[in-house]
Each structure stands twice: as C-alpha cells, then as structure tokens.
PDB file of C-alpha atoms in Angstrom:
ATOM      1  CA  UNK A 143       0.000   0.000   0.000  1.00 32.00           C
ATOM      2  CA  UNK A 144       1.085   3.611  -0.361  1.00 33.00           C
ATOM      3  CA  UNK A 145       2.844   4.837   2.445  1.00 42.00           C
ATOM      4  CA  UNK A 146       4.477   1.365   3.543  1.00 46.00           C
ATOM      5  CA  UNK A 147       7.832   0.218   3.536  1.00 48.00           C
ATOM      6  CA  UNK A 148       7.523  -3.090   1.922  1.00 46.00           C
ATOM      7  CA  UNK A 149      11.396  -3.614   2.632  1.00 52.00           C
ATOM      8  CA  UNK A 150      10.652  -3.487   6.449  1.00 85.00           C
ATOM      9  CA  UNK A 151       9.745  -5.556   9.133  1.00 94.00           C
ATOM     10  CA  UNK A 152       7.780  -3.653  12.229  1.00 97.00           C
ATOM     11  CA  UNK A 153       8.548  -5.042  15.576  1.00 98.00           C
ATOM     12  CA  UNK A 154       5.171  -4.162  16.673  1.00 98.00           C
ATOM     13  CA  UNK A 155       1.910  -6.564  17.060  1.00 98.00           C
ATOM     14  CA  UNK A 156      -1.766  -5.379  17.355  1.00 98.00           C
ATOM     15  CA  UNK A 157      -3.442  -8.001  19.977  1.00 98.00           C
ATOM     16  CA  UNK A 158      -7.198  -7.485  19.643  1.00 98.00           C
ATOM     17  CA  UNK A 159      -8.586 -10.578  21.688  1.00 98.00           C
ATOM     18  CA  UNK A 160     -12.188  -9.218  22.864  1.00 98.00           C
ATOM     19  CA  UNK A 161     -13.503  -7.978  19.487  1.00 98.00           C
ATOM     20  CA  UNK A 162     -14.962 -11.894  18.491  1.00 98.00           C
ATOM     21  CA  UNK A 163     -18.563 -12.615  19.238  1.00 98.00           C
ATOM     22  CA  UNK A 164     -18.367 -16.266  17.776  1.00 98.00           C
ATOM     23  CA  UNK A 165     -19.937 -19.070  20.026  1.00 98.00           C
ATOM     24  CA  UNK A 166     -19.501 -22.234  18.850  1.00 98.00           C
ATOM     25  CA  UNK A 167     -22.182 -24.681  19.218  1.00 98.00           C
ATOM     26  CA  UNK A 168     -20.470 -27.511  20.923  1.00 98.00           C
ATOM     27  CA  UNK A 169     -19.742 -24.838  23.922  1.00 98.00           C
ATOM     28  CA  UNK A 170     -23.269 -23.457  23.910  1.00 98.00           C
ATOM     29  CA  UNK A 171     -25.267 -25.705  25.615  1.00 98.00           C
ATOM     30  CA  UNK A 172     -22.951 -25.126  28.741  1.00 98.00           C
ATOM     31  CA  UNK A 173     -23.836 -21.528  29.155  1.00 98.00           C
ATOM     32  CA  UNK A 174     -26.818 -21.091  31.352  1.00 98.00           C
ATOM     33  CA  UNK A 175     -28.857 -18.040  29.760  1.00 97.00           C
ATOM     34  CA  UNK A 176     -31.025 -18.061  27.151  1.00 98.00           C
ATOM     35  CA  UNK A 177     -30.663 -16.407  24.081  1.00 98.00           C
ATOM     36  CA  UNK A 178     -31.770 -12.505  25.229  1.00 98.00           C
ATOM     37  CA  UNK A 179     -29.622 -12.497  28.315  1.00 98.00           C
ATOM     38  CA  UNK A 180     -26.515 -14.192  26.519  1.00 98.00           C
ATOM     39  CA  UNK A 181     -26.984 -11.393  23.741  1.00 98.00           C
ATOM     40  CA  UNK A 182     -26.828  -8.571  26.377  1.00 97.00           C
ATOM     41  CA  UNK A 183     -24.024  -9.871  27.776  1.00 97.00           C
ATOM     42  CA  UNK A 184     -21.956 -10.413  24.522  1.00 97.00           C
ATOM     43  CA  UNK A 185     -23.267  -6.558  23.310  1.00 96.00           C
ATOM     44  CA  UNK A 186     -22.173  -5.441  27.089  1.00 95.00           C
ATOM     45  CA  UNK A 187     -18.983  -6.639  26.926  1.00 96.00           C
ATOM     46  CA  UNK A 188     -17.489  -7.451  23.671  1.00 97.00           C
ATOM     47  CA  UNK A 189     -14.793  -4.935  22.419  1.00 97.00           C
ATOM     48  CA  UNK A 190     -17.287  -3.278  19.652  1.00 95.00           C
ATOM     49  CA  UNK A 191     -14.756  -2.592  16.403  1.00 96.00           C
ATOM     50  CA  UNK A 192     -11.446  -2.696  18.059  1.00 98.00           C
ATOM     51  CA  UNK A 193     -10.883  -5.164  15.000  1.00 98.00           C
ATOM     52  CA  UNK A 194     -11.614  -2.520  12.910  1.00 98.00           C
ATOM     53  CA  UNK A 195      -9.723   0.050  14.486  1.00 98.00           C
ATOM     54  CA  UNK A 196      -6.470  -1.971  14.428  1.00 98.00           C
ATOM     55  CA  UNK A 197      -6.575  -2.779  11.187  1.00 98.00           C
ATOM     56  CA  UNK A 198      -7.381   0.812   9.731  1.00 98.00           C
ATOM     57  CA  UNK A 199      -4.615   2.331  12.393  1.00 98.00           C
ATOM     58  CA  UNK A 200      -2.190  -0.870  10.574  1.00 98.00           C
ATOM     59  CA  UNK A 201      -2.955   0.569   7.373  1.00 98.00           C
ATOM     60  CA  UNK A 202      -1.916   3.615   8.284  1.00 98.00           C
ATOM     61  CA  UNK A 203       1.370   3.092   9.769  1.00 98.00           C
ATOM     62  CA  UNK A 204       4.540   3.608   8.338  1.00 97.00           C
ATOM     63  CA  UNK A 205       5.427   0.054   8.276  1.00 97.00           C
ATOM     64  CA  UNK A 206       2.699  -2.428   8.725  1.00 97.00           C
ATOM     65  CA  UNK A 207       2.431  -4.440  12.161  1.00 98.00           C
ATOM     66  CA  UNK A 208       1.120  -7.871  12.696  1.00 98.00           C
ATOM     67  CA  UNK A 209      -2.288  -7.518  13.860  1.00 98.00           C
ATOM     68  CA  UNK A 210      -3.863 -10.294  15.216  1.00 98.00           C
ATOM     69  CA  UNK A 211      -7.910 -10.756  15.960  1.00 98.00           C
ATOM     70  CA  UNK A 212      -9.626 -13.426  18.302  1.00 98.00           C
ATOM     71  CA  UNK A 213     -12.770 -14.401  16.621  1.00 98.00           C
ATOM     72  CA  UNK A 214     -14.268 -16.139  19.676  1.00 98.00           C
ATOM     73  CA  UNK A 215     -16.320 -14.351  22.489  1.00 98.00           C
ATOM     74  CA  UNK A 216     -14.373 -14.185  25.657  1.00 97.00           C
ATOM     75  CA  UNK A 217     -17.879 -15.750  27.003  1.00 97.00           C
ATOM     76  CA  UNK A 218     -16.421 -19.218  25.719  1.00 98.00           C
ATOM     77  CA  UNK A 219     -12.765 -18.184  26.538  1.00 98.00           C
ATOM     78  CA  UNK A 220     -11.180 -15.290  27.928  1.00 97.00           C
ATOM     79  CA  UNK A 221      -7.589 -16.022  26.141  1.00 97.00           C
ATOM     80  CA  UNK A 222      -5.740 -13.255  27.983  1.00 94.00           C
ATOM     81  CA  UNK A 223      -6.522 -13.917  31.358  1.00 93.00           C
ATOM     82  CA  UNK A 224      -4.294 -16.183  33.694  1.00 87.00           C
ATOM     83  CA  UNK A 225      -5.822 -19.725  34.149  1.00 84.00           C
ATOM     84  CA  UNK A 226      -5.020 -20.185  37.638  1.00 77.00           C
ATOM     85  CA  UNK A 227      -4.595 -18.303  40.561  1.00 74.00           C
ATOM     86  CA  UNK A 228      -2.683 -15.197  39.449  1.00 84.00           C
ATOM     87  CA  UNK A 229      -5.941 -13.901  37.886  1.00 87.00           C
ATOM     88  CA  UNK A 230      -7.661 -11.213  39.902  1.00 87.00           C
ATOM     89  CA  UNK A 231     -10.799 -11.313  37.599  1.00 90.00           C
ATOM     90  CA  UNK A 232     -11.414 -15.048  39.464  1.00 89.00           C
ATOM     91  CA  UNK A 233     -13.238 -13.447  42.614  1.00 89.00           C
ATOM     92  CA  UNK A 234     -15.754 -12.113  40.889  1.00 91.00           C
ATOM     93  CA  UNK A 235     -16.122 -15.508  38.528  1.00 92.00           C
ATOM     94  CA  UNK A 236     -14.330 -14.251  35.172  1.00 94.00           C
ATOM     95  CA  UNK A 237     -11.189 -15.871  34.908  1.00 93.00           C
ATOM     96  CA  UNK A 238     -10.108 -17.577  32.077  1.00 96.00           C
ATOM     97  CA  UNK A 239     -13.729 -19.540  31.711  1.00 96.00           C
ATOM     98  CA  UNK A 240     -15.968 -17.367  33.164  1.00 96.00           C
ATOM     99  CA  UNK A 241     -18.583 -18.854  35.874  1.00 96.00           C
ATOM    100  CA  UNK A 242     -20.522 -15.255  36.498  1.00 97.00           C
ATOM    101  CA  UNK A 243     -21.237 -12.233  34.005  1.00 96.00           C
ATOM    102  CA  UNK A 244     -21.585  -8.679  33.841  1.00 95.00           C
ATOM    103  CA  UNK A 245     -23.945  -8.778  36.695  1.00 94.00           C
ATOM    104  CA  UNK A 246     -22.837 -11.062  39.087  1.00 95.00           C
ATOM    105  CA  UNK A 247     -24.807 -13.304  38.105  1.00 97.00           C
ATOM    106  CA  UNK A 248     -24.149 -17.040  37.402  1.00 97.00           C
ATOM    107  CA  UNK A 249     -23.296 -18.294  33.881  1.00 97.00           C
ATOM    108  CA  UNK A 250     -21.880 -21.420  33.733  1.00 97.00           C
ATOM    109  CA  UNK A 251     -22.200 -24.209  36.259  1.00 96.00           C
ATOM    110  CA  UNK A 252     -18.714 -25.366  37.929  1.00 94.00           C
ATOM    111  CA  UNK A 253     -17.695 -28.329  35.172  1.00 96.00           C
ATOM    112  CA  UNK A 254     -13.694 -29.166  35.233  1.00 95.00           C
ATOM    113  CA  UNK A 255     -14.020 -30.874  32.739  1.00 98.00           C
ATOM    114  CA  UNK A 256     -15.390 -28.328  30.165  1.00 98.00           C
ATOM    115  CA  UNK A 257     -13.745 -26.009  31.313  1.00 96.00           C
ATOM    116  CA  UNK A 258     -10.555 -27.979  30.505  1.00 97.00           C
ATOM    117  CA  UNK A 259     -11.950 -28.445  27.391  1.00 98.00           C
ATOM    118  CA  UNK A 260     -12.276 -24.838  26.491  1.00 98.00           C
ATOM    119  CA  UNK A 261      -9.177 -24.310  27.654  1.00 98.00           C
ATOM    120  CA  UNK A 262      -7.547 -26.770  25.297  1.00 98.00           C
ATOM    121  CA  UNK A 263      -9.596 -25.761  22.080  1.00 98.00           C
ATOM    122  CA  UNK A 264      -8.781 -21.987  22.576  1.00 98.00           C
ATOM    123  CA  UNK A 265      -6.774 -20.595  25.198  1.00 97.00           C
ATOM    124  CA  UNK A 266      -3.812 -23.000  24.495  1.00 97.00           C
ATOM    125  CA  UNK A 267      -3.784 -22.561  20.566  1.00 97.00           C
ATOM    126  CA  UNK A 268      -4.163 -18.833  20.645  1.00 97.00           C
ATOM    127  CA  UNK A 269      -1.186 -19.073  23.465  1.00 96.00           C
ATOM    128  CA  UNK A 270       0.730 -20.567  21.160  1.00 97.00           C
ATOM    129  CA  UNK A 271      -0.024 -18.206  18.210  1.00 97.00           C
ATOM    130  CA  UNK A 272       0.582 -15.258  19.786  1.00 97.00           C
ATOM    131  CA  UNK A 273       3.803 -16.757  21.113  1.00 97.00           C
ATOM    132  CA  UNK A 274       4.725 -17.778  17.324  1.00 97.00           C
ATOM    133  CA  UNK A 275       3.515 -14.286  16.424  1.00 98.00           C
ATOM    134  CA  UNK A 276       6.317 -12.528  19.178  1.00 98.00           C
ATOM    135  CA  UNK A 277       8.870 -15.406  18.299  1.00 98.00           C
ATOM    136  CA  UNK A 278       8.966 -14.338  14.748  1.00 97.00           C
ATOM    137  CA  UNK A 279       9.204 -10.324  15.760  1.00 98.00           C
ATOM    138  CA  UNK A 280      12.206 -10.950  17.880  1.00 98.00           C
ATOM    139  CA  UNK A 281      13.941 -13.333  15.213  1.00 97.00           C
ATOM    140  CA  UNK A 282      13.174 -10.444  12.516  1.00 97.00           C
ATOM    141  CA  UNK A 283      13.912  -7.495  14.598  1.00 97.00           C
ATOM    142  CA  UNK A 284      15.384  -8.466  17.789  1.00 97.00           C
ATOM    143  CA  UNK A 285      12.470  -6.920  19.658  1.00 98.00           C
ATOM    144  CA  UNK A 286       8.931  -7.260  19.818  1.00 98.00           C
ATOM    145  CA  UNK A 287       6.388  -4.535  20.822  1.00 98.00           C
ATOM    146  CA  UNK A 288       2.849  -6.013  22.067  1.00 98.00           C
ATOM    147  CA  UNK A 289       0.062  -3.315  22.057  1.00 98.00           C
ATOM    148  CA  UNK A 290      -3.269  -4.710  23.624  1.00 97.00           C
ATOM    149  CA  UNK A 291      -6.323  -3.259  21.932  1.00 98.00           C
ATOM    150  CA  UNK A 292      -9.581  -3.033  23.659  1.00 98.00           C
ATOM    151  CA  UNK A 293     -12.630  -0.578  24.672  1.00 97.00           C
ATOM    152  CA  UNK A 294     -14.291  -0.242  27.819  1.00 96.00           C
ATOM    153  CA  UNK A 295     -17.888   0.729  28.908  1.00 94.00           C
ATOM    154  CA  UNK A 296     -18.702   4.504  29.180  1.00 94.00           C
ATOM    155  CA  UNK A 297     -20.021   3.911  32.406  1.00 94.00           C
ATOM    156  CA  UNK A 298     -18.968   1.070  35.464  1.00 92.00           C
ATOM    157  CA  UNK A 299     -20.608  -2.410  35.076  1.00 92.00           C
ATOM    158  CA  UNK A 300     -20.673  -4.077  37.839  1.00 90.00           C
ATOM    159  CA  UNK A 301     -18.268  -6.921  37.597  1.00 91.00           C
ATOM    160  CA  UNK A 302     -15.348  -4.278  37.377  1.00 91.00           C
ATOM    161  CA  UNK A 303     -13.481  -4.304  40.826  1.00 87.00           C
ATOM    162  CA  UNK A 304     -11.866  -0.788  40.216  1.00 83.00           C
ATOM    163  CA  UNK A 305     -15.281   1.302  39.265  1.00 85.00           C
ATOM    164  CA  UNK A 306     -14.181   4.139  41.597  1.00 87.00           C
ATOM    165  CA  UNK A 307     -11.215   4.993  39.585  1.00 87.00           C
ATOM    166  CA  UNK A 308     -11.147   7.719  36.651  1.00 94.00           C
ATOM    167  CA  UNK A 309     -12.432   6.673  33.335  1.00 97.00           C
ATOM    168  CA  UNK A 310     -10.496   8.659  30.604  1.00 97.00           C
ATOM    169  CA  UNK A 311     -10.609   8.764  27.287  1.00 97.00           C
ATOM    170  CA  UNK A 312      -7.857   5.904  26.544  1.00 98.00           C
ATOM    171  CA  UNK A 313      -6.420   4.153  29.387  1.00 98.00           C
ATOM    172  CA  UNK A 314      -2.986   3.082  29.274  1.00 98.00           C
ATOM    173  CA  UNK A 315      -2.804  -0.822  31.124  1.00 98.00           C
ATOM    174  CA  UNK A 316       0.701  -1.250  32.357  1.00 98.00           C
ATOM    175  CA  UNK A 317       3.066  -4.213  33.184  1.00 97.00           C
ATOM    176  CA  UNK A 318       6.118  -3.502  35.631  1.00 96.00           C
ATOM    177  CA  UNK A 319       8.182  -5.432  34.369  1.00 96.00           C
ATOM    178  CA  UNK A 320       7.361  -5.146  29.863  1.00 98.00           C
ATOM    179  CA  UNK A 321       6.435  -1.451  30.026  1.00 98.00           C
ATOM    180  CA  UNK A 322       9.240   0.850  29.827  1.00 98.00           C
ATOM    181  CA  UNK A 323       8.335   4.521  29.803  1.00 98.00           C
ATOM    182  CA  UNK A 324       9.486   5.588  26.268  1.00 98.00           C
ATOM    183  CA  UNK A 325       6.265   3.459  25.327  1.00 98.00           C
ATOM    184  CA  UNK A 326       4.089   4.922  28.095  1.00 98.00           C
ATOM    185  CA  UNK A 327       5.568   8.879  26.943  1.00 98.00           C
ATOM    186  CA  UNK A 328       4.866   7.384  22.925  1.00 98.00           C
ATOM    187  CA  UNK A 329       1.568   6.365  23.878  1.00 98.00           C
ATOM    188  CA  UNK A 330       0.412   9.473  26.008  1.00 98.00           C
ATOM    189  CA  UNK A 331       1.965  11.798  22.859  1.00 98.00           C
ATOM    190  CA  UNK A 332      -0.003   9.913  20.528  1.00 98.00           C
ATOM    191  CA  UNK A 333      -3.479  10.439  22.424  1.00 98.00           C
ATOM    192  CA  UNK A 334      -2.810  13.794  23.614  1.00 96.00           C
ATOM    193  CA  UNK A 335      -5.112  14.685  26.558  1.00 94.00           C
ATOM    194  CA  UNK A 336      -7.355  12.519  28.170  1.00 95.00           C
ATOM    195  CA  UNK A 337      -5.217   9.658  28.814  1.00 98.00           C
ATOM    196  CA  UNK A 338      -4.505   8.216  32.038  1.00 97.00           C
ATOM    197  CA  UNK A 339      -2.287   5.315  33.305  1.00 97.00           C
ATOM    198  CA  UNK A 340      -4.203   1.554  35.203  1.00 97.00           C
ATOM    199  CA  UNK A 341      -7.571   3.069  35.615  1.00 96.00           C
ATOM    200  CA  UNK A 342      -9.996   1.928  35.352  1.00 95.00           C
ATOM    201  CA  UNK A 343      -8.205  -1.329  34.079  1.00 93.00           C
ATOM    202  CA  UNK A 344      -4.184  -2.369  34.601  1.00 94.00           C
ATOM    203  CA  UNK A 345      -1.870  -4.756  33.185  1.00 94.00           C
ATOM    204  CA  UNK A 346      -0.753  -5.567  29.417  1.00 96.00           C
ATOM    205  CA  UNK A 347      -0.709  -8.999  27.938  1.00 96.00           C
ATOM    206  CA  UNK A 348       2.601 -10.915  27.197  1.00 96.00           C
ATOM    207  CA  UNK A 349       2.852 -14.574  26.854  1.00 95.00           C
ATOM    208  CA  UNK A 350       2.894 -16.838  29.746  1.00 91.00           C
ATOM    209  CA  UNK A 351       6.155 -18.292  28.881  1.00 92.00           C
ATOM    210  CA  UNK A 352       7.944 -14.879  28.448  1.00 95.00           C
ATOM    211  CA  UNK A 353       6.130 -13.134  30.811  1.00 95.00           C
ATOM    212  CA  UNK A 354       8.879 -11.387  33.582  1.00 95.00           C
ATOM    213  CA  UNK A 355      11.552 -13.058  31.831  1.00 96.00           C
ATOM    214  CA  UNK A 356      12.384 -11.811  28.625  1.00 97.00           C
ATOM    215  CA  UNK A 357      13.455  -8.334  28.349  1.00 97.00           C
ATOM    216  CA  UNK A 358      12.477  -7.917  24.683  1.00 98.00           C
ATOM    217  CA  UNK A 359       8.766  -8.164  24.706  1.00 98.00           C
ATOM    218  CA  UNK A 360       7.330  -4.885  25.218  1.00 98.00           C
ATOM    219  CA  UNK A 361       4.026  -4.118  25.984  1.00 98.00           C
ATOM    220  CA  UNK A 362       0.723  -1.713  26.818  1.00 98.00           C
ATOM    221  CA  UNK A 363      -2.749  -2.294  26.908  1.00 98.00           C
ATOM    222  CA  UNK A 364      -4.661   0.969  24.822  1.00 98.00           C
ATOM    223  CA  UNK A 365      -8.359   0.886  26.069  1.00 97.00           C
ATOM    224  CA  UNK A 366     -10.440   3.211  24.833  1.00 98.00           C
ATOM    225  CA  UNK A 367     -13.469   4.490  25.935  1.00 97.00           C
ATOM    226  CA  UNK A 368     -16.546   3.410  23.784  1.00 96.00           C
ATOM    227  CA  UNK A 369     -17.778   7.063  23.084  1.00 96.00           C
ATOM    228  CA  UNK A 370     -14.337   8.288  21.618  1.00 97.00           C
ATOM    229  CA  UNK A 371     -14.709   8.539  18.069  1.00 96.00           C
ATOM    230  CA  UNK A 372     -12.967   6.165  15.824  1.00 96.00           C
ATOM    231  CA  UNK A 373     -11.856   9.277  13.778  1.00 96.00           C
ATOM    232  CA  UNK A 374     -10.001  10.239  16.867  1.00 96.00           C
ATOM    233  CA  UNK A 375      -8.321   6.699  17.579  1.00 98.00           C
ATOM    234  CA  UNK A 376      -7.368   5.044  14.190  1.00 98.00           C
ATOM    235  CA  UNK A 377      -4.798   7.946  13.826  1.00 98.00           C
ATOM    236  CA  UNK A 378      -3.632   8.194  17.363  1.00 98.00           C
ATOM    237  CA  UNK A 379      -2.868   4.766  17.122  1.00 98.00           C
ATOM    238  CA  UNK A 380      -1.632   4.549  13.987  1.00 98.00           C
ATOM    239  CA  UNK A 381       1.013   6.767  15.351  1.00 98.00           C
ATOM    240  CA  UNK A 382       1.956   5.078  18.237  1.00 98.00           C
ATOM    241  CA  UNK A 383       2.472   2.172  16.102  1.00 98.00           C
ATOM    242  CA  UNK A 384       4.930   4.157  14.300  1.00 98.00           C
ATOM    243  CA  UNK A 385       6.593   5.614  17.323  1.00 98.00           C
ATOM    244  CA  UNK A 386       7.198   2.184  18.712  1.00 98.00           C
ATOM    245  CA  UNK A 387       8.180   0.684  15.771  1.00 96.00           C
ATOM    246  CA  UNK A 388      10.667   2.910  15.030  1.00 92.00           C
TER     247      UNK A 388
END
C-alpha cells in the first residue's frame, strides 16, 4: 500500500482478543442463559470494532504491524486472562472460563471438565499463536512490541473491581516489568489529553512463557473508551504504532 515500507519488518503486534462474538455450538449448551440475556451480555462486553480500528490504524502506519484478531467471544474463553490463581478477575467468577457475568450473576455451572476443554480448544492454541507471532518479531527485529487493543464501557458495570477509579478517554494498562516509559511517553503523545495510566483497568498482555523473563517483549494495553470517536483513535494509534516501531 502507499505509504508502507515493503522492505521493512515492524517489531510491533496489534493483539485485539475481545472484538470476536463467535460461540460455537459444541460450547453453547454449557452456558446457562437463554438467548436474550446471553446477547446482552456479549453486546455489554465485547470490544465493539477494536478489529476494525487496528486494522485501519495498521494501514496507516509507516510500516505495517502484525495484527492479530480473536474471533471467539471471551464468554467461551477469555484467552488473555491467567488460568489459575494469578488472575484477579477469578473473585468475581471471570477468569479464564468465566462462571458469572456482567452482573454477578451465574453463567456457567462449575464443570472441570469443560472447562478444561475450552481451555484446550482456545486458550492453548491462541497461546501458542501469539507466542509464534512474538517469536517471529524478535527473530526479525530483535524486539517485539505487544500493544493490547480493547474498549471499555462509558459507564462502570458491575463486575469491574476498580469502578471508583477515573475513566479517561484511553487508558494506558501497564506491566512492571514489559512497560518501559518511552512506550508509556509514545503512547500518552499519541493520544494527547485525556489519557490516564491503570484506571480503570491495569496490566498488558505478554505470553505466559515470556512473561517477567524476557526483556524484549514490550508491551501496553490501549483501552479506549466506547464514546471516543474512531476518527479520533485510528490515527492516534496509527502513530503510536509508528513511534514504537521505530
């Protein structure tokens, strides 16, 4: 495309993972609303055209990232939460497999066995993609550059366990140990004003097996809030892209 540098390789991945509303029918049966109240929950929660603002902010960029979509709804997998313990989300039932929705309420009955089953059919292959995915960005540039892209609900739902906090325009989701402030100063020059850091949502997803132990994964979770306008994002992210990629 104009404006690319077909000789280049970017360093920098677009991880959209809450964008998918597929539920596939084998995993249906298992989720205990009906129709109406598992279409509220998917329209509550689902990351409304973050697949479509990645991929017009890729287009944009100076050198094209990867960008990589999850198809599924994160009501038959959440695929970046931790599985076990380390997950915060798991005291209010949304873990990896969620048990409870938006509301509180209950979802899905305590099954082991399904849920390893879900776990095996799509948190372990997309594990393993992504980790292909940031494999092949080091081996090309020596680096790779993770930016998590996801919206978040105007106003508090009630699951969220950090309501209290500010709700900017984009929030900036931080990991101590893969977020170095040159992204975090990219990222808040990109969006201008309105941008604050972990509220009302923290962390950035890496891979479990480099997570806090390899040095060249970068990476920061861009939430933005669901009334920005996607005139206002796609270029704002398009140019963090090339910021970090440079």
């Amino acid at each position: 495309m104009p404006g690319h540098r077909a000789c280049e390789v970017s360093p920098v991945v677009l991880h959209v993972p809450h964008a998918g509303t597929e539920v596939p029918d084998w995993t249906r049966p298992h989720l205990l609303l009906d129709d109406a109240a598992l279409a509220a929950e998917i329209a509550a929660l689902t990351d409304h055209r973050t697949d479509a603002i990645a991929a017009a902010a890729a287009a944009r960029a100076r050198v094209r990232p990867v960008v990589l979509v999850n198809p599924v709804s994160r009501f038959v997998v959440d695929v970046e939460r931790f599985p076990d313990e380390r997950e915060e989300m798991a005291a209010v039932g949304m873990a990896a497999v969620y048990t409870h929705g938006t509301q509180g309420q209950r979802i899905r009955a305590d099954d082991p066995a399904h849920r390893d089953a879900l776990l095996a059919a799509f948190y372990a292959p997309w594990a393993q993609r992504m980790e292909a995915v940031v494999a092949d960005r080091i081996a090309a540039t020596g680096r790779c550059v993770l930016l998590d892209v996801h919206s978040y609900a105007t106003d508090p739902l009630p699951y969220e366990l950090h309501a209290d906090g500010p709700r900017p325009r984009v929030c900036l989701g931080t990991d101590p140990g893969h977020t170095p402030p040159w992204l975090v100063d990219a990222a808040r020059t990109a969006f201008g004003d309105g941008v604050a850091l972990d509220t009302p949502f923290s962390g950035a997803y890496v891979p479990l097996s480099r997570h806090g132990v390899d040095a060249r994964v970068s990476a920061l979770m861009v939430e933005i809030r669901r009334d920005v306008p996607d005139d206002d994002v796609v270029p704002a992210l398009a140019a963090l892209i090339d910021a970090a990629g440079a």
